[in-house]
Coordinates of C-alpha atoms and ligand atoms in Angstrom, one line a residue:
M1 CA -105.1 134.1 -44.1
A2 CA -108.1 135.9 -45.6
A3 CA -106.5 139.0 -43.7
C4 CA -103.4 138.8 -46.0
F5 CA -105.5 138.7 -49.1
V6 CA -107.5 141.7 -48.6
S7 CA -104.6 143.6 -47.1
S8 CA -103.0 146.2 -49.3
S9 CA -99.4 145.7 -47.7
I10 CA -97.4 143.0 -48.3
R11 CA -95.4 144.2 -45.2
I12 CA -98.5 143.9 -42.7
C13 CA -99.4 140.5 -44.4
V14 CA -95.5 139.0 -43.7
S15 CA -95.6 140.4 -40.1
I16 CA -99.2 138.8 -39.3
L17 CA -97.7 135.5 -40.6
L18 CA -94.5 135.9 -38.5
V19 CA -96.7 136.7 -35.3
V20 CA -98.5 133.6 -36.2
C21 CA -95.4 131.7 -36.6
L22 CA -94.1 132.7 -33.2
L23 CA -97.1 131.9 -31.4
V24 CA -97.4 128.4 -32.7
S25 CA -93.6 127.5 -32.0
G26 CA -94.1 129.2 -28.3
E27 CA -97.0 126.7 -27.7
A28 CA -95.0 123.7 -29.1
V29 CA -91.8 124.7 -26.8
A30 CA -94.0 125.0 -23.8
E31 CA -95.7 121.8 -24.5
N32 CA -92.2 120.1 -24.9
R33 CA -91.3 121.0 -21.1
H34 CA -94.1 118.9 -20.0
Y35 CA -93.7 115.8 -22.3
A36 CA -90.5 113.6 -22.6
T37 CA -89.2 111.5 -25.3
V38 CA -87.1 108.5 -24.7
P39 CA -85.7 105.4 -26.4
L40 CA -87.8 102.3 -25.4
S41 CA -85.0 100.6 -24.4
S42 CA -84.5 103.2 -21.2
L43 CA -87.6 102.3 -20.3
V44 CA -87.7 98.6 -20.6
G45 CA -84.0 98.0 -19.3
G46 CA -84.6 100.5 -16.6
A47 CA -81.8 103.2 -16.3
S48 CA -78.8 102.8 -18.9
S49 CA -76.0 104.0 -16.5
S50 CA -74.2 101.3 -15.6
S51 CA -74.2 99.9 -12.2
A52 CA -70.7 100.0 -11.9
A53 CA -70.9 103.7 -11.8
R54 CA -73.4 103.9 -9.7
A55 CA -72.5 101.6 -6.9
A56 CA -68.9 103.6 -7.0
A57 CA -70.8 106.7 -6.6
V58 CA -72.7 105.1 -3.8
A59 CA -69.4 104.2 -2.1
G60 CA -68.1 107.5 -2.1
H61 CA -71.3 109.2 -1.2
G62 CA -70.6 112.4 0.1
G63 CA -67.8 111.2 2.3
R64 CA -70.8 109.8 4.7
D65 CA -69.7 106.9 6.9
S66 CA -73.2 105.9 7.8
V67 CA -74.7 105.0 4.3
I68 CA -75.3 101.5 2.9
R69 CA -76.2 100.3 -0.4
V70 CA -79.7 99.6 -1.5
V71 CA -80.2 96.9 -4.3
H72 CA -83.1 95.1 -5.7
N73 CA -83.8 91.7 -4.1
P74 CA -82.8 89.4 -7.0
N75 CA -85.6 87.2 -6.2
F76 CA -87.8 90.0 -7.1
R77 CA -86.4 90.0 -10.8
L78 CA -87.6 86.2 -10.7
L79 CA -91.4 87.1 -9.9
D80 CA -93.8 87.5 -12.3
Q81 CA -95.2 90.8 -12.7
S82 CA -98.7 90.0 -11.8
E83 CA -97.2 87.6 -8.6
I84 CA -95.9 91.3 -7.3
L85 CA -98.6 93.3 -8.1
R86 CA -100.9 90.5 -6.0
R87 CA -98.3 90.6 -3.2
D88 CA -98.8 94.6 -3.4
E89 CA -102.4 94.1 -2.9
A90 CA -101.9 92.2 -0.1
R91 CA -99.4 94.9 1.4
V92 CA -102.0 97.8 1.1
A93 CA -104.8 95.6 2.4
S94 CA -102.7 95.2 5.7
L95 CA -102.0 98.6 5.6
Q96 CA -105.3 99.6 5.6
S97 CA -106.3 97.4 8.7
R98 CA -103.6 99.1 10.6
M99 CA -105.6 102.3 10.0
I100 CA -107.6 101.2 13.2
P101 CA -106.4 102.5 16.2
G102 CA -104.6 100.1 18.8
H103 CA -103.0 98.5 15.9
Q104 CA -100.0 101.0 15.6
N105 CA -97.1 99.0 16.3
G106 CA -98.1 95.9 14.5
V107 CA -97.0 94.6 17.8
T108 CA -99.8 95.6 20.3
K109 CA -101.7 92.9 22.3
R110 CA -100.0 89.7 23.5
E111 CA -101.4 86.4 24.0
L112 CA -100.1 83.9 26.4
S113 CA -98.8 81.1 24.6
A114 CA -100.9 78.1 26.2
S115 CA -97.8 75.7 26.0
S116 CA -94.8 77.8 27.5
G117 CA -96.7 80.6 29.2
A118 CA -94.1 82.8 27.2
R119 CA -94.9 86.4 26.4
I120 CA -95.8 86.5 22.7
P121 CA -96.7 89.7 21.1
T122 CA -98.8 89.1 17.9
T123 CA -99.0 91.3 15.1
S124 CA -102.2 92.8 13.4
G125 CA -100.5 91.4 10.1
L126 CA -98.4 94.0 8.0
N127 CA -97.9 92.2 4.9
V128 CA -94.4 91.6 4.3
G129 CA -95.4 92.3 0.2
N130 CA -92.7 92.2 -2.1
G131 CA -89.6 93.0 0.0
N132 CA -88.0 94.3 -2.9
Y133 CA -85.1 96.8 -1.4
L134 CA -82.4 95.0 0.5
V135 CA -79.6 96.8 2.6
T136 CA -76.7 94.8 4.2
V137 CA -75.7 95.5 7.7
E138 CA -73.3 93.6 10.1
L139 CA -74.4 91.8 13.2
G140 CA -72.4 90.5 16.2
S141 CA -68.6 90.3 17.2
Q142 CA -67.9 88.5 14.1
R143 CA -69.7 91.0 12.0
K144 CA -71.9 88.5 10.3
K145 CA -72.9 89.9 7.2
L146 CA -76.8 90.1 6.6
Q147 CA -79.0 91.2 3.7
L148 CA -82.1 93.0 5.2
T149 CA -85.4 94.2 3.7
M150 CA -85.8 97.8 4.5
D151 CA -89.1 98.4 5.6
T152 CA -90.7 101.9 6.5
G153 CA -93.9 100.0 8.0
S154 CA -92.5 97.5 10.3
P155 CA -90.8 98.5 13.8
L156 CA -88.9 95.3 14.7
T157 CA -85.7 94.3 13.1
W158 CA -85.2 90.5 13.0
T159 CA -83.2 87.8 11.5
Q160 CA -83.0 83.9 11.6
C161 CA -80.9 82.3 14.3
Q162 CA -79.2 79.2 14.6
P163 CA -80.2 76.9 16.1
C164 CA -83.6 76.9 14.3
A165 CA -86.2 75.3 16.8
T166 CA -89.0 74.6 14.4
S167 CA -88.2 76.0 10.7
C168 CA -86.2 78.8 8.6
Y169 CA -86.5 79.5 5.3
N170 CA -83.3 79.6 2.9
Q171 CA -81.7 82.5 3.2
P172 CA -79.2 83.9 1.0
D173 CA -76.3 84.2 3.7
P174 CA -75.2 81.7 6.4
I175 CA -77.7 81.8 9.5
F176 CA -76.8 84.0 12.4
D177 CA -75.2 82.0 15.3
P178 CA -75.6 83.9 18.8
S179 CA -73.3 81.6 20.3
A180 CA -70.5 82.7 18.0
S181 CA -70.7 86.3 19.3
S182 CA -69.0 87.4 22.2
T183 CA -71.5 90.7 22.4
Y184 CA -74.6 89.1 22.0
S185 CA -77.2 88.8 25.1
N186 CA -80.3 87.5 25.4
I187 CA -83.1 90.2 26.9
S188 CA -84.8 89.0 30.1
C189 CA -88.5 88.8 30.2
S190 CA -88.2 90.7 33.7
S191 CA -86.2 93.5 32.2
S192 CA -87.6 96.8 31.4
S193 CA -86.4 96.5 28.0
C194 CA -88.9 93.4 27.4
S195 CA -91.9 95.1 29.2
R196 CA -91.2 98.1 26.9
L197 CA -92.0 96.3 24.1
F198 CA -95.0 94.8 25.2
A199 CA -97.7 97.1 26.4
V200 CA -99.5 94.7 29.0
P201 CA -97.0 92.9 31.5
Q202 CA -97.2 89.0 31.8
S203 CA -96.0 86.6 33.7
C204 CA -92.7 85.3 32.4
P205 CA -91.8 81.9 31.5
S206 CA -89.6 79.7 33.4
D207 CA -86.4 80.3 31.3
N208 CA -87.3 84.0 31.6
A209 CA -86.7 84.6 28.1
C210 CA -88.2 87.6 26.1
R211 CA -90.0 86.1 23.1
Y212 CA -91.6 87.6 20.3
S213 CA -93.7 86.4 17.4
I214 CA -94.6 88.4 14.5
S215 CA -97.3 87.2 12.2
Y216 CA -97.7 89.0 9.1
G217 CA -100.9 89.1 7.1
D218 CA -99.9 86.9 4.3
N219 CA -98.9 83.9 7.2
S220 CA -95.7 85.0 7.0
T221 CA -94.1 84.7 10.5
S222 CA -90.9 85.2 12.5
G223 CA -90.6 84.3 16.2
G224 CA -87.9 83.7 18.7
Q225 CA -85.9 85.4 21.2
V226 CA -85.3 89.1 21.8
A227 CA -81.7 89.9 22.0
T228 CA -79.3 92.6 21.8
D229 CA -76.4 92.9 20.0
T230 CA -73.7 95.2 18.0
L231 CA -75.2 96.0 14.7
A232 CA -72.5 97.8 12.1
L233 CA -73.6 99.9 9.2
T234 CA -70.1 100.1 8.1
S235 CA -66.6 99.5 9.9
T236 CA -66.9 102.7 11.7
V237 CA -70.6 103.0 12.4
K238 CA -71.5 100.6 15.1
L239 CA -74.7 100.5 17.1
P240 CA -74.2 98.4 20.4
N241 CA -76.7 96.8 22.3
Y242 CA -79.3 96.9 19.3
I243 CA -82.5 95.3 20.3
F244 CA -83.6 92.5 17.7
G245 CA -85.1 89.4 17.2
C246 CA -83.3 86.7 17.0
G247 CA -85.8 84.3 14.9
R248 CA -85.7 80.6 15.7
D249 CA -89.1 79.8 13.6
N250 CA -89.4 81.6 10.7
K251 CA -91.7 80.9 7.5
G252 CA -93.0 82.6 4.6
L253 CA -92.4 85.1 1.8
F254 CA -89.1 86.1 2.9
N255 CA -87.2 84.7 0.1
G256 CA -84.0 86.1 -1.1
T257 CA -83.6 88.2 2.4
D258 CA -81.8 87.2 5.8
G259 CA -84.7 89.1 7.5
L260 CA -85.9 92.6 8.1
L261 CA -84.7 96.1 9.0
G262 CA -87.5 98.1 10.5
L263 CA -87.8 101.9 9.9
S264 CA -91.1 102.9 11.1
N265 CA -91.8 105.6 13.4
D266 CA -92.9 103.6 16.3
G267 CA -90.9 105.5 18.9
I268 CA -89.8 102.1 21.0
F269 CA -87.4 99.8 19.0
S270 CA -87.2 100.7 15.1
M271 CA -83.7 101.6 14.0
V272 CA -84.9 105.1 14.1
T273 CA -85.3 105.4 17.5
Q274 CA -82.4 103.0 18.5
S275 CA -80.4 105.0 16.5
A276 CA -81.6 108.3 17.7
S277 CA -79.0 109.4 20.3
R278 CA -76.4 109.1 17.2
F279 CA -78.3 110.0 14.3
G280 CA -81.1 112.6 15.7
K281 CA -83.9 110.6 14.2
Y282 CA -82.8 111.2 10.3
F283 CA -82.4 108.9 7.7
S284 CA -82.7 109.3 4.1
Y285 CA -82.7 106.7 1.0
C286 CA -82.6 106.4 -2.9
L287 CA -84.2 103.6 -4.4
P288 CA -82.4 102.7 -7.6
P289 CA -84.6 103.0 -11.0
S290 CA -83.8 99.4 -12.2
T291 CA -82.6 96.0 -11.0
N292 CA -79.2 96.6 -12.1
S293 CA -78.4 99.5 -10.4
A294 CA -77.9 100.7 -6.7
G295 CA -79.2 103.0 -4.3
F296 CA -78.4 103.9 -0.6
L297 CA -79.8 104.1 2.8
A298 CA -78.0 106.9 4.9
F299 CA -78.3 107.4 8.6
G300 CA -77.9 111.2 10.1
N301 CA -78.1 114.4 8.2
T302 CA -74.9 115.8 7.0
T303 CA -74.5 118.5 4.5
E304 CA -72.8 116.5 2.2
R305 CA -75.1 114.9 -0.5
S306 CA -75.2 112.8 -3.6
L307 CA -73.0 115.0 -6.1
N308 CA -75.8 115.8 -8.5
S309 CA -78.7 115.8 -6.3
T310 CA -80.9 118.9 -5.9
S311 CA -83.3 120.0 -3.2
L312 CA -86.9 120.1 -4.1
G313 CA -87.8 121.6 -0.6
F314 CA -89.3 119.9 2.4
T315 CA -92.9 118.6 3.1
P316 CA -94.3 118.3 6.4
L317 CA -94.7 114.9 8.1
V318 CA -97.9 114.6 9.2
T319 CA -99.1 112.6 12.2
V320 CA -101.9 109.8 11.2
P321 CA -104.1 110.0 14.2
E322 CA -105.2 106.2 13.4
N323 CA -101.6 105.1 13.3
P324 CA -98.6 107.4 14.5
S325 CA -96.2 104.8 13.4
F326 CA -96.9 105.6 9.9
Y327 CA -95.1 108.2 8.1
G328 CA -98.1 110.9 7.0
I329 CA -97.8 113.4 3.9
R330 CA -99.9 115.6 2.4
I331 CA -100.3 115.9 -1.3
I332 CA -102.0 118.8 -2.7
G333 CA -101.9 118.4 -6.6
I334 CA -101.0 116.2 -9.4
S335 CA -100.5 117.5 -12.8
V336 CA -100.0 115.6 -16.2
G337 CA -98.3 116.9 -19.4
G338 CA -98.2 120.5 -17.2
V339 CA -102.1 120.3 -16.7
P340 CA -103.1 120.1 -13.1
L341 CA -106.3 117.8 -12.5
P342 CA -109.3 119.5 -11.8
V343 CA -109.8 121.3 -8.7
S344 CA -112.1 118.5 -7.1
S345 CA -109.2 116.2 -7.2
S346 CA -107.0 118.7 -5.1
R347 CA -109.6 119.1 -2.7
I348 CA -110.0 115.1 -2.1
L349 CA -106.2 114.8 -2.0
M350 CA -105.8 117.5 0.8
N351 CA -108.5 115.8 2.4
S352 CA -107.0 112.4 2.1
S353 CA -104.9 110.2 4.7
S354 CA -102.0 109.9 3.0
I355 CA -98.6 107.8 3.9
I356 CA -95.3 107.2 2.3
D357 CA -94.1 103.6 2.4
S358 CA -90.9 102.1 1.3
G359 CA -92.8 98.2 1.1
T360 CA -95.8 99.2 -1.2
V361 CA -94.8 99.3 -5.0
I362 CA -97.7 101.1 -7.1
T363 CA -99.0 104.3 -5.6
R364 CA -102.7 104.1 -4.3
L365 CA -104.9 107.3 -4.9
P366 CA -108.3 108.1 -3.8
A367 CA -110.8 106.4 -6.6
K368 CA -111.8 109.8 -8.3
V369 CA -108.4 111.1 -8.3
Y370 CA -107.2 108.3 -10.0
S371 CA -109.5 108.5 -12.8
A372 CA -108.7 112.0 -13.4
L373 CA -105.2 111.2 -13.6
R374 CA -106.0 108.0 -15.7
S375 CA -108.3 110.0 -18.1
A376 CA -105.8 112.7 -18.5
F377 CA -102.9 110.3 -19.0
R378 CA -104.8 108.1 -21.6
K379 CA -105.6 111.4 -23.6
S380 CA -102.3 111.8 -24.2
M381 CA -101.3 108.3 -25.3
T382 CA -103.7 107.8 -27.8
R383 CA -101.1 107.2 -30.5
Y384 CA -100.1 103.8 -28.6
P385 CA -102.2 100.6 -28.7
K386 CA -103.5 99.6 -25.8
A387 CA -102.7 96.3 -23.9
P388 CA -104.8 94.5 -21.5
G389 CA -104.4 95.2 -17.9
N390 CA -102.4 93.8 -15.0
V391 CA -104.1 92.8 -11.7
L392 CA -104.6 96.3 -10.4
L393 CA -103.0 98.4 -13.4
D394 CA -105.7 99.1 -15.9
T395 CA -104.1 101.7 -18.2
C396 CA -101.4 99.5 -20.0
Y397 CA -99.8 99.7 -23.6
D398 CA -98.0 97.8 -26.2
F399 CA -94.8 99.7 -26.9
S400 CA -93.0 96.9 -28.7
K401 CA -93.3 98.2 -32.1
F402 CA -92.1 101.8 -31.0
S403 CA -88.1 102.6 -31.0
T404 CA -89.0 105.9 -28.8
I405 CA -91.9 106.9 -26.3
T406 CA -93.3 110.2 -25.7
Y407 CA -95.1 110.5 -22.7
P408 CA -96.5 112.9 -20.3
R409 CA -94.6 114.1 -17.2
I410 CA -96.5 113.6 -14.3
V411 CA -95.6 116.0 -11.2
I412 CA -96.9 115.4 -7.7
N413 CA -97.5 118.7 -5.5
F414 CA -97.0 117.9 -2.0
S415 CA -97.7 120.7 0.5
G416 CA -94.9 123.0 1.7
G417 CA -94.3 123.7 -2.2
V418 CA -92.6 120.5 -3.3
N419 CA -93.2 119.3 -6.7
V420 CA -92.0 116.1 -7.6
D421 CA -91.2 115.5 -11.3
L422 CA -91.5 111.7 -11.3
D423 CA -88.6 109.7 -13.0
I424 CA -89.7 107.6 -15.6
S425 CA -89.2 104.6 -13.7
G426 CA -91.8 106.2 -11.3
I427 CA -94.5 106.3 -14.1
F428 CA -94.6 103.0 -15.9
F429 CA -94.7 99.6 -14.7
G430 CA -94.4 96.4 -16.8
D431 CA -92.7 95.2 -20.0
S432 CA -92.4 96.6 -23.7
T433 CA -95.5 94.6 -24.5
Q434 CA -97.6 95.5 -21.5
M435 CA -96.5 98.9 -20.2
C436 CA -98.7 100.4 -17.5
L437 CA -99.4 103.3 -15.9
A438 CA -98.1 102.8 -12.4
F439 CA -101.0 103.8 -10.1
S440 CA -103.9 102.2 -8.9
P441 CA -107.0 103.4 -7.0
G442 CA -107.1 102.4 -3.3
T443 CA -109.5 99.9 -2.1
I444 CA -111.1 101.2 0.8
N445 CA -112.3 104.8 1.1
G446 CA -108.7 106.2 0.2
L447 CA -105.8 105.9 2.1
L448 CA -103.4 107.4 -0.3
I449 CA -100.3 105.4 -0.1
Y450 CA -97.1 107.1 -2.0
G451 CA -95.5 103.7 -3.1
N452 CA -91.8 102.9 -4.1
V453 CA -92.0 103.1 -7.7
Q454 CA -92.7 106.5 -7.4
Q455 CA -90.1 107.1 -5.1
R456 CA -87.3 105.8 -7.4
T457 CA -84.1 108.1 -8.2
F458 CA -85.1 110.6 -5.3
E459 CA -83.1 111.0 -2.4
I460 CA -86.0 111.3 0.3
G461 CA -84.8 112.4 3.8
Y462 CA -86.9 111.6 7.0
D463 CA -86.6 114.5 9.4
V464 CA -88.9 112.3 12.0
A465 CA -87.7 114.6 14.9
G466 CA -88.0 117.7 12.9
R467 CA -91.5 116.3 11.2
K468 CA -90.5 116.9 7.7
L469 CA -89.7 115.0 4.5
E470 CA -87.0 116.6 1.9
F471 CA -87.1 115.4 -1.6
R472 CA -83.9 116.0 -3.6
A473 CA -84.0 115.2 -7.3
N474 CA -81.2 113.0 -8.8
G475 CA -80.7 111.4 -5.6
C476 CA -79.0 108.0 -6.6
S477 CA -76.3 109.2 -8.8
Ligands
NAG501 C1 -80.2 82.8 24.8 O1 -81.6 82.2 25.2 C2 -81.6 80.8 24.8 C3 -82.6 80.3 24.8 O2 -83.2 80.5 26.2 C4 -80.3 80.0 25.5 O3 -80.4 78.9 24.9 C5 -78.8 80.5 24.9 O4 -78.0 79.9 25.7 C6 -79.2 82.1 25.9 N1 -77.7 82.7 25.2 C7 -77.2 83.5 26.3 C8 -76.0 84.3 25.6 O5 -77.5 83.7 27.3
NAG502 C1 -103.5 82.3 5.8 O1 -103.8 80.9 6.9 C2 -105.2 81.1 6.8 C3 -105.6 79.9 7.7 O2 -104.9 78.6 7.2 C4 -106.0 81.0 5.7 O3 -107.7 81.1 5.6 C5 -105.7 82.2 4.9 O4 -106.3 82.3 3.4 C6 -104.2 82.4 4.6 N1 -103.9 83.6 3.9 C7 -103.3 83.8 3.0 C8 -102.7 85.3 2.7 O5 -102.5 82.9 2.6
NAG503 C1 -86.8 81.0 -3.7 O1 -86.0 81.6 -4.6 C2 -85.6 80.8 -5.5 C3 -84.5 81.2 -6.5 O2 -83.6 82.1 -5.9 C4 -86.7 79.5 -6.1 O3 -85.7 78.4 -6.4 C5 -87.3 79.1 -4.9 O4 -88.5 78.3 -5.6 C6 -88.3 80.2 -4.1 N1 -88.7 79.8 -2.9 C7 -90.0 80.4 -2.7 C8 -90.9 79.9 -1.7 O5 -90.5 81.1 -3.4
NAG504 C1 -79.7 119.2 7.3 O1 -78.3 119.7 7.4 C2 -78.5 120.9 6.5 C3 -77.2 121.7 6.9 O2 -77.0 121.8 7.8 C4 -80.0 122.0 6.4 O3 -79.9 122.9 5.9 C5 -80.9 120.9 6.3 O4 -82.4 121.7 6.5 C6 -80.8 119.9 7.0 N1 -81.8 118.7 6.7 C7 -83.0 118.5 7.6 C8 -84.1 117.8 7.0 O5 -83.1 119.0 8.8
NAG505 C1 -113.1 116.5 3.7 O1 -113.4 115.5 4.9 C2 -114.4 115.9 5.6 C3 -114.5 114.9 7.2 O2 -114.1 113.4 6.7 C4 -115.9 115.5 5.1 O3 -117.0 116.2 5.6 C5 -115.7 116.8 4.0 O4 -116.9 116.6 3.2 C6 -114.6 116.4 3.0 N1 -114.5 117.3 1.7 C7 -114.2 116.8 0.5 C8 -113.9 117.9 -0.3 O5 -114.0 115.6 0.5
NAG506 C1 -97.6 121.6 -9.0 O1 -96.3 121.6 -9.6 C2 -96.2 122.2 -10.9 C3 -95.2 122.1 -11.7 O2 -93.8 122.7 -10.7 C4 -96.7 123.8 -10.8 O3 -96.7 124.2 -12.2 C5 -98.2 123.8 -10.1 O4 -98.5 125.0 -9.9 C6 -97.9 123.0 -8.7 N1 -99.5 123.0 -8.3 C7 -99.8 123.4 -7.0 C8 -101.2 123.1 -6.6 O5 -98.6 123.4 -6.2
NAG507 C1 -73.4 114.5 -12.5 O1 -73.6 115.5 -13.9 C2 -72.6 115.6 -14.6 C3 -73.2 116.9 -15.9 O2 -74.5 116.6 -16.1 C4 -72.2 114.2 -15.4 O3 -71.2 114.7 -16.1 C5 -71.7 113.5 -14.5 O4 -71.6 111.9 -14.7 C6 -73.0 113.3 -13.3 N1 -72.2 112.5 -12.2 C7 -72.8 111.4 -11.6 C8 -72.0 110.9 -10.3 O5 -73.9 110.9 -12.2

């Protein structure tokens, strides 16, 4: 400004002011691109678009007939937020424990049941977690409708079966009755299918049944007979002789679901492997942003996609040596409000074992990376009053007195040049009085887990045979 007063020419003075103005406004535009301002309602109520519109979009999804809807488990909505986070901690602890070689499939060593001499595989205890995303499939000749938890961390698909031998939990639909299905078969203990399921051969029980027993880390269990029947995704897509667990003794945290659909990369009996000849080990899903909207799970790669989705490119699927059934990924950087975290964070990220998991809610980062993310985030949120932490979330705000919220965009950089600009539903977790940054430091020296909150609204395509993962923005609509 001093330059203006000493300047003899008014014109020079004006042009200096203009340049200053342009610089300032240019900066403001650049900054806006890295921040978003939204009404509080869009944060608290989840996406405002109506569930009916989304459901319709899913039903007509690119004309693909191997597409089924994904919805939130209604019980998830009833759970207290802290309870959700506690279960999430248990899920992560069990994923960490499966990073020990030899615990790959969760079905590894068998123990002889002292009473029956049956073959019983036991798991190293993957926790069910919240089981918050459900898909509906049909089983048997009568096309019995079942709502199963989709889980990229589990291999075996199972459902409860009548008659229950010991106990069955309350499930939303009538329990599957094998005797009513003409396409149902037991797998016999001496069959090659049965021996492929279990690493070590054992003597068969007198009824020659191939039995399974899965004990999850949170003491939930499912046990029964390994069987085959027709699994239908839609009226035209049927998988005959699908191997599944017909559970006659089931208890635990499965409230709200009829069982589980295993989508891990176990190479033996997950849905991915069993449908390989038809779908080429390719599946994709879009997890909906809120409880009142729907997403989808699709098998096979066709060119038809969700109308408004755009590909962000492909990132390699990385083999996790400690556990090849996990879907390994590589994250190379994170930016907050357009500013990348320090180089030291990128180095740690590139060096971390990282996986993507549909059953973990909150993304776990290496501790040092989390602190860098947190401090960058906090710096741009100083105008909002803080709220107490919630179990594993320590950066929370009270938004209740604001009608709009301005927050920094968070971009996750995956190797291969895939930059994922998270949806708002992938940044915050909570309610208006306690809305928290939805990231957390991992517990044990840094297995990075890319959780389902951050996956929301993107179509994530798993090309398991081609070893790559595609992200598509705007995937659910
Ligand atoms: C399957 O095995 C169960 C238990 O061993 C038996 O009760 C049932 O009759 C068998 N079903 C068929 C179709 O063989
Ligand atoms: C599972 O059961 C064991 C033995 O009853 C108990 O010690 C453990 O605390 C239980 N774990 C959970 C997560 O409830
Ligand atoms: C299961 O969910 C119902 C509500 O749908 C609830 O009443 C019941 O207490 C839940 N049971 C368990 C074991 O969580
Ligand atoms: C899916 O198919 C399209 C068209 O054939 C192809 O361009 C794309 O690379 C495929 N996606 C994957 C993940 O293989
Ligand atoms: C990367 O990992 C290797 C092997 O674990 C270790 O020696 C190295 O110090 C790590 N580098 C960084 C930057 O953390
Ligand atoms: C991460 O993504 C952002 C936004 O697309 C980009 O500006 C930045 O260069 C990327 N960083 C890396 C390390 O790829
Ligand atoms: C796709 O985008 C257009 C333009 O942004 C919008 O009008 C339309 O509703 C969107 N379609 C869906 C299914 O979301």
